[in-house]
PDB file of C-alpha atoms in Angstrom:
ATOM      1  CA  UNK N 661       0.000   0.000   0.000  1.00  0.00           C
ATOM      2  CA  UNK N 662       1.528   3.059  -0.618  1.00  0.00           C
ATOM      3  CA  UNK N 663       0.187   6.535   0.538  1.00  0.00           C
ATOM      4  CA  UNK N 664      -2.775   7.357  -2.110  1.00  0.00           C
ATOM      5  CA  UNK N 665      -4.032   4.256  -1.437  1.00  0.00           C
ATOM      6  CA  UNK N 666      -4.343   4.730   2.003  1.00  0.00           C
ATOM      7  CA  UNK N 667      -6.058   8.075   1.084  1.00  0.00           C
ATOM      8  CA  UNK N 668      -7.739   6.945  -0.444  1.00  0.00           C
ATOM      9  CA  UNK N 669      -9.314   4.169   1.899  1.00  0.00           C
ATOM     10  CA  UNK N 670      -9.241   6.987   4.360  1.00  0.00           C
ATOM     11  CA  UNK N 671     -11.827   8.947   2.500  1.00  0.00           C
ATOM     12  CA  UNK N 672     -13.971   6.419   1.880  1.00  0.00           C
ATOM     13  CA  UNK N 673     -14.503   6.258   5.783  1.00  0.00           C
ATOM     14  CA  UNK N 674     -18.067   7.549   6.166  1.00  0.00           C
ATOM     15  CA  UNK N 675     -18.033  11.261   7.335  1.00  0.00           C
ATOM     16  CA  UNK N 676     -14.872  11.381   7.185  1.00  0.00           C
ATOM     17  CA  UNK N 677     -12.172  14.344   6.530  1.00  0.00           C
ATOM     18  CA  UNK N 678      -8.652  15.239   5.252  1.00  0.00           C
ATOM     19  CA  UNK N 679      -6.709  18.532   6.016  1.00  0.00           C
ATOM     20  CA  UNK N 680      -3.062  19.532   6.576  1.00  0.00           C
ATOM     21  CA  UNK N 681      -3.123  21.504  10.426  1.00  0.00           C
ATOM     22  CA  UNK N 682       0.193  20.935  11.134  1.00  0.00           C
ATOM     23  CA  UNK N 683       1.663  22.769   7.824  1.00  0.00           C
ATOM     24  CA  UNK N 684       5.267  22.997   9.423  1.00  0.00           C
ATOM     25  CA  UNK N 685       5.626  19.212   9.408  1.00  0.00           C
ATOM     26  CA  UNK N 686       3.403  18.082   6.292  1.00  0.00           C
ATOM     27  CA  UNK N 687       1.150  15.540   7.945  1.00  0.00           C
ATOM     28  CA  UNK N 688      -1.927  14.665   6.159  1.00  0.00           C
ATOM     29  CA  UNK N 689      -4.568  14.059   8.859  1.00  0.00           C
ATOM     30  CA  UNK N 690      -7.983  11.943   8.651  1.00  0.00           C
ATOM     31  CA  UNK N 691     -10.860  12.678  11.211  1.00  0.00           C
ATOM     32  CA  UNK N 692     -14.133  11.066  11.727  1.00  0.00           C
ATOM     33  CA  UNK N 693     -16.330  13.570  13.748  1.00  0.00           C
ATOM     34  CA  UNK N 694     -13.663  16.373  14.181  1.00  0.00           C
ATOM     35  CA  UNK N 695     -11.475  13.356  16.193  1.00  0.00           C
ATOM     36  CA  UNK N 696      -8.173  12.301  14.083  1.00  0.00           C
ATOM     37  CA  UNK N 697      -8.133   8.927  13.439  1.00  0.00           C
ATOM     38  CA  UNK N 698      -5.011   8.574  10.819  1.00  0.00           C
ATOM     39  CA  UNK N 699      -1.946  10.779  10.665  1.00  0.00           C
ATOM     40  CA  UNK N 700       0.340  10.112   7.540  1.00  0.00           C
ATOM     41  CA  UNK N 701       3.666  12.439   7.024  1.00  0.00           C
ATOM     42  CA  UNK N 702       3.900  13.419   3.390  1.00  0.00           C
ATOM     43  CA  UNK N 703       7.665  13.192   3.393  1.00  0.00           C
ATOM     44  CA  UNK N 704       9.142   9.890   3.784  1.00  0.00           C
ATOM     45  CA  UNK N 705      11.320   8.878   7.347  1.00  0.00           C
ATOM     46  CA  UNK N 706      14.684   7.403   6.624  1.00  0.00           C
ATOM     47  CA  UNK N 707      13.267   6.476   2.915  1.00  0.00           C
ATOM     48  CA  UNK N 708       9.762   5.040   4.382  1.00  0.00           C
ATOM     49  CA  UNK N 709       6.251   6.130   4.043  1.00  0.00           C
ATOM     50  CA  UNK N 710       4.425   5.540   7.722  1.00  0.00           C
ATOM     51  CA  UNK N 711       0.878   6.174   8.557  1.00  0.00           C
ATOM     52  CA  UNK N 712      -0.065   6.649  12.673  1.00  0.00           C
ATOM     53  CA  UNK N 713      -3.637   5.085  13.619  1.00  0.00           C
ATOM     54  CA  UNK N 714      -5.127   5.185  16.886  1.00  0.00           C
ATOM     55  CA  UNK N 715      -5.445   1.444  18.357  1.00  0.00           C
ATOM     56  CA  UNK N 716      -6.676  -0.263  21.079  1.00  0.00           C
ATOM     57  CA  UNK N 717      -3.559  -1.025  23.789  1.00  0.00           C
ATOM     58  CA  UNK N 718      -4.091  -4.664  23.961  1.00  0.00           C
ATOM     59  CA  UNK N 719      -4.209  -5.830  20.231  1.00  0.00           C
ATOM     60  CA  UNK N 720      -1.226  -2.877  19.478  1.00  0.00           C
ATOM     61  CA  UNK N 721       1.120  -4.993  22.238  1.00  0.00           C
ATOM     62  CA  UNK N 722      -0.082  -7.610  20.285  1.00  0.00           C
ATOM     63  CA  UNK N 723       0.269  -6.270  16.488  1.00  0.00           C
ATOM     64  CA  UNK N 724       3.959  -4.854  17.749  1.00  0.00           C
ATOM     65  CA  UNK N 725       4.922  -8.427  18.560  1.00  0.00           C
ATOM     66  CA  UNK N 726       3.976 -10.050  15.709  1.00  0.00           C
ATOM     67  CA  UNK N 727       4.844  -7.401  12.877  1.00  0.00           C
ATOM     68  CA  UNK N 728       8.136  -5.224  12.518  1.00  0.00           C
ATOM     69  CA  UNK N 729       6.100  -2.984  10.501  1.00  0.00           C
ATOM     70  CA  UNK N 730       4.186  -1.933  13.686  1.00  0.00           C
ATOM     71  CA  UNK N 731       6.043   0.067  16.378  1.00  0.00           C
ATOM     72  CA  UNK N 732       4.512   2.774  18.620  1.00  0.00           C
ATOM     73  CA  UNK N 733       3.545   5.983  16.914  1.00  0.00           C
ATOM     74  CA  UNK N 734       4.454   9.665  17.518  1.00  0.00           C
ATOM     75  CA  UNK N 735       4.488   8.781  21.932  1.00  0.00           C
ATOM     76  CA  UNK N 736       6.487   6.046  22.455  1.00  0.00           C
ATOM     77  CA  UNK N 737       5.273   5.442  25.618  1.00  0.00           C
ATOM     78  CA  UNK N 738       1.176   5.446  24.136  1.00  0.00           C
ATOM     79  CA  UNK N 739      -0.117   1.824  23.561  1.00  0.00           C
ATOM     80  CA  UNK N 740      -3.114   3.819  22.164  1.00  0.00           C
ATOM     81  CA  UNK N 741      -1.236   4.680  18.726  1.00  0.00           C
ATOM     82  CA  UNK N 742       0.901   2.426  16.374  1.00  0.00           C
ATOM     83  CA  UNK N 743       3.535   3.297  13.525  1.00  0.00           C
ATOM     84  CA  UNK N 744       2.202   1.527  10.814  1.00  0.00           C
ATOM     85  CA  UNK N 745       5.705   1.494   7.806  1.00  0.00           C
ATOM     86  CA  UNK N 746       4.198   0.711   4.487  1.00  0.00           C
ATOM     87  CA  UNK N 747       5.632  -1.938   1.860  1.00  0.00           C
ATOM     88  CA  UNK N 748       6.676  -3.609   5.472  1.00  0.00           C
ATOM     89  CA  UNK N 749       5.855  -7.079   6.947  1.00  0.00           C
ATOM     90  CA  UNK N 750       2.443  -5.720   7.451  1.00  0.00           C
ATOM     91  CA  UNK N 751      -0.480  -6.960   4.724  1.00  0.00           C
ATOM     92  CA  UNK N 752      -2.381  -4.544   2.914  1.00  0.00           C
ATOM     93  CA  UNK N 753      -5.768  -6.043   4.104  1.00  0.00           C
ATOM     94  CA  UNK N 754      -4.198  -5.861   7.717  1.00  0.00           C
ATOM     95  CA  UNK N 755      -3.916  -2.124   6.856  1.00  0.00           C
ATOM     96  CA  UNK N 756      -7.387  -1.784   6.082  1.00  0.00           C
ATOM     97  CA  UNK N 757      -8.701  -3.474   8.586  1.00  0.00           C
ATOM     98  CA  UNK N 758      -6.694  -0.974  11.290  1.00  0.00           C
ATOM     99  CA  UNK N 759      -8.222   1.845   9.506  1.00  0.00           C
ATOM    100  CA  UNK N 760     -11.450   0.810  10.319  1.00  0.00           C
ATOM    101  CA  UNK N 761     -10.114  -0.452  13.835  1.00  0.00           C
ATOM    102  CA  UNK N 762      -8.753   3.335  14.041  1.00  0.00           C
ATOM    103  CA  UNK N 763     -12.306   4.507  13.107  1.00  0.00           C
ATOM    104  CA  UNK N 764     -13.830   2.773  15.971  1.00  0.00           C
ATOM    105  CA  UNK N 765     -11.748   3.525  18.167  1.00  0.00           C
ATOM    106  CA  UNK N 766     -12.181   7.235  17.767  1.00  0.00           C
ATOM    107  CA  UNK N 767     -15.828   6.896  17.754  1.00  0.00           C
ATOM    108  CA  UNK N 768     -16.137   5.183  20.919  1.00  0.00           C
ATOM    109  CA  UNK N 769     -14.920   7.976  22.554  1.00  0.00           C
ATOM    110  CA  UNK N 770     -17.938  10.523  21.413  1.00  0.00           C
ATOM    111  CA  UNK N 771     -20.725  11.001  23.265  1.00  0.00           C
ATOM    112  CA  UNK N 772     -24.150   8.676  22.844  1.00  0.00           C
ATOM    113  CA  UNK N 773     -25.420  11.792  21.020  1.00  0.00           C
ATOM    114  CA  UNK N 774     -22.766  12.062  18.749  1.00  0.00           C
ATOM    115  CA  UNK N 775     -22.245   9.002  17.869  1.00  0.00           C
ATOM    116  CA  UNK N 776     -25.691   8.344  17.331  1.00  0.00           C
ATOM    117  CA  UNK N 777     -25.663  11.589  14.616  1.00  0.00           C
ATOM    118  CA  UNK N 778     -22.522   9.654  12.980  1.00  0.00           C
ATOM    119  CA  UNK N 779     -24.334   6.587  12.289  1.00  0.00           C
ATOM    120  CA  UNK N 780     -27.367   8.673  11.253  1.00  0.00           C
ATOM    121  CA  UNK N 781     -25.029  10.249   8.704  1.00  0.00           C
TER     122      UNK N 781
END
């Protein structure tokens, strides 16, 4: 996967948007409901595309063991956000499915009444 792609799958999320609000570092961010749910630098680290997705701390402990295209994202010490490095270890349709995963995530932490509007959307 490289980084249209995930844009791509990004904006396909329902309700979701893309915008640039940290223009001194070129990170393309994704939120669902005004809540970020993907972060992807524009410029490559140390030659490597990576995209940061929220996560739930259990199955990132889990997703860091088994894949050394996972690492913690932008905290190190958060189990709440992996470091996902594209054309990695990690499959594309593992990739997807943490989008959604990120998705969730971020929506379980809105309000009953928002989240209710979301899936009314």
């Amino acid at each position: 996967m490289n980084v249209e792609e995930l844009r791509e799958q990004c904006l396909a999320i329902k309700g979701s948007t893309e915008s640039l609000p940290f223009i001194h570092h070129n990170v393309l961010v994704f939120k669902v409901m005004g809540k970020i749910f993907c972060m992807v630098p524009l410029e490559p680290a140390n030659g490597v595309f990576t995209a940061d997705m929220k996560c739930n701390p259990e199955r990132s402990l889990e997703l860091r063991e088994k894949y050394a295209g996972i690492s913690h994202g932008h905290h190190p010490k958060s189990l709440q956000r992996n470091r996902i490095i594209f054309e990695s270890d990690v499959p594309v349709e593992l990739i997807l499915e943490l989008i959604e995963h990120s998705v969730q995530e971020v929506l379980q932490t809105l309000s009953k009444t928002k989240r209710k509007f979301y899936e009314e959307i």
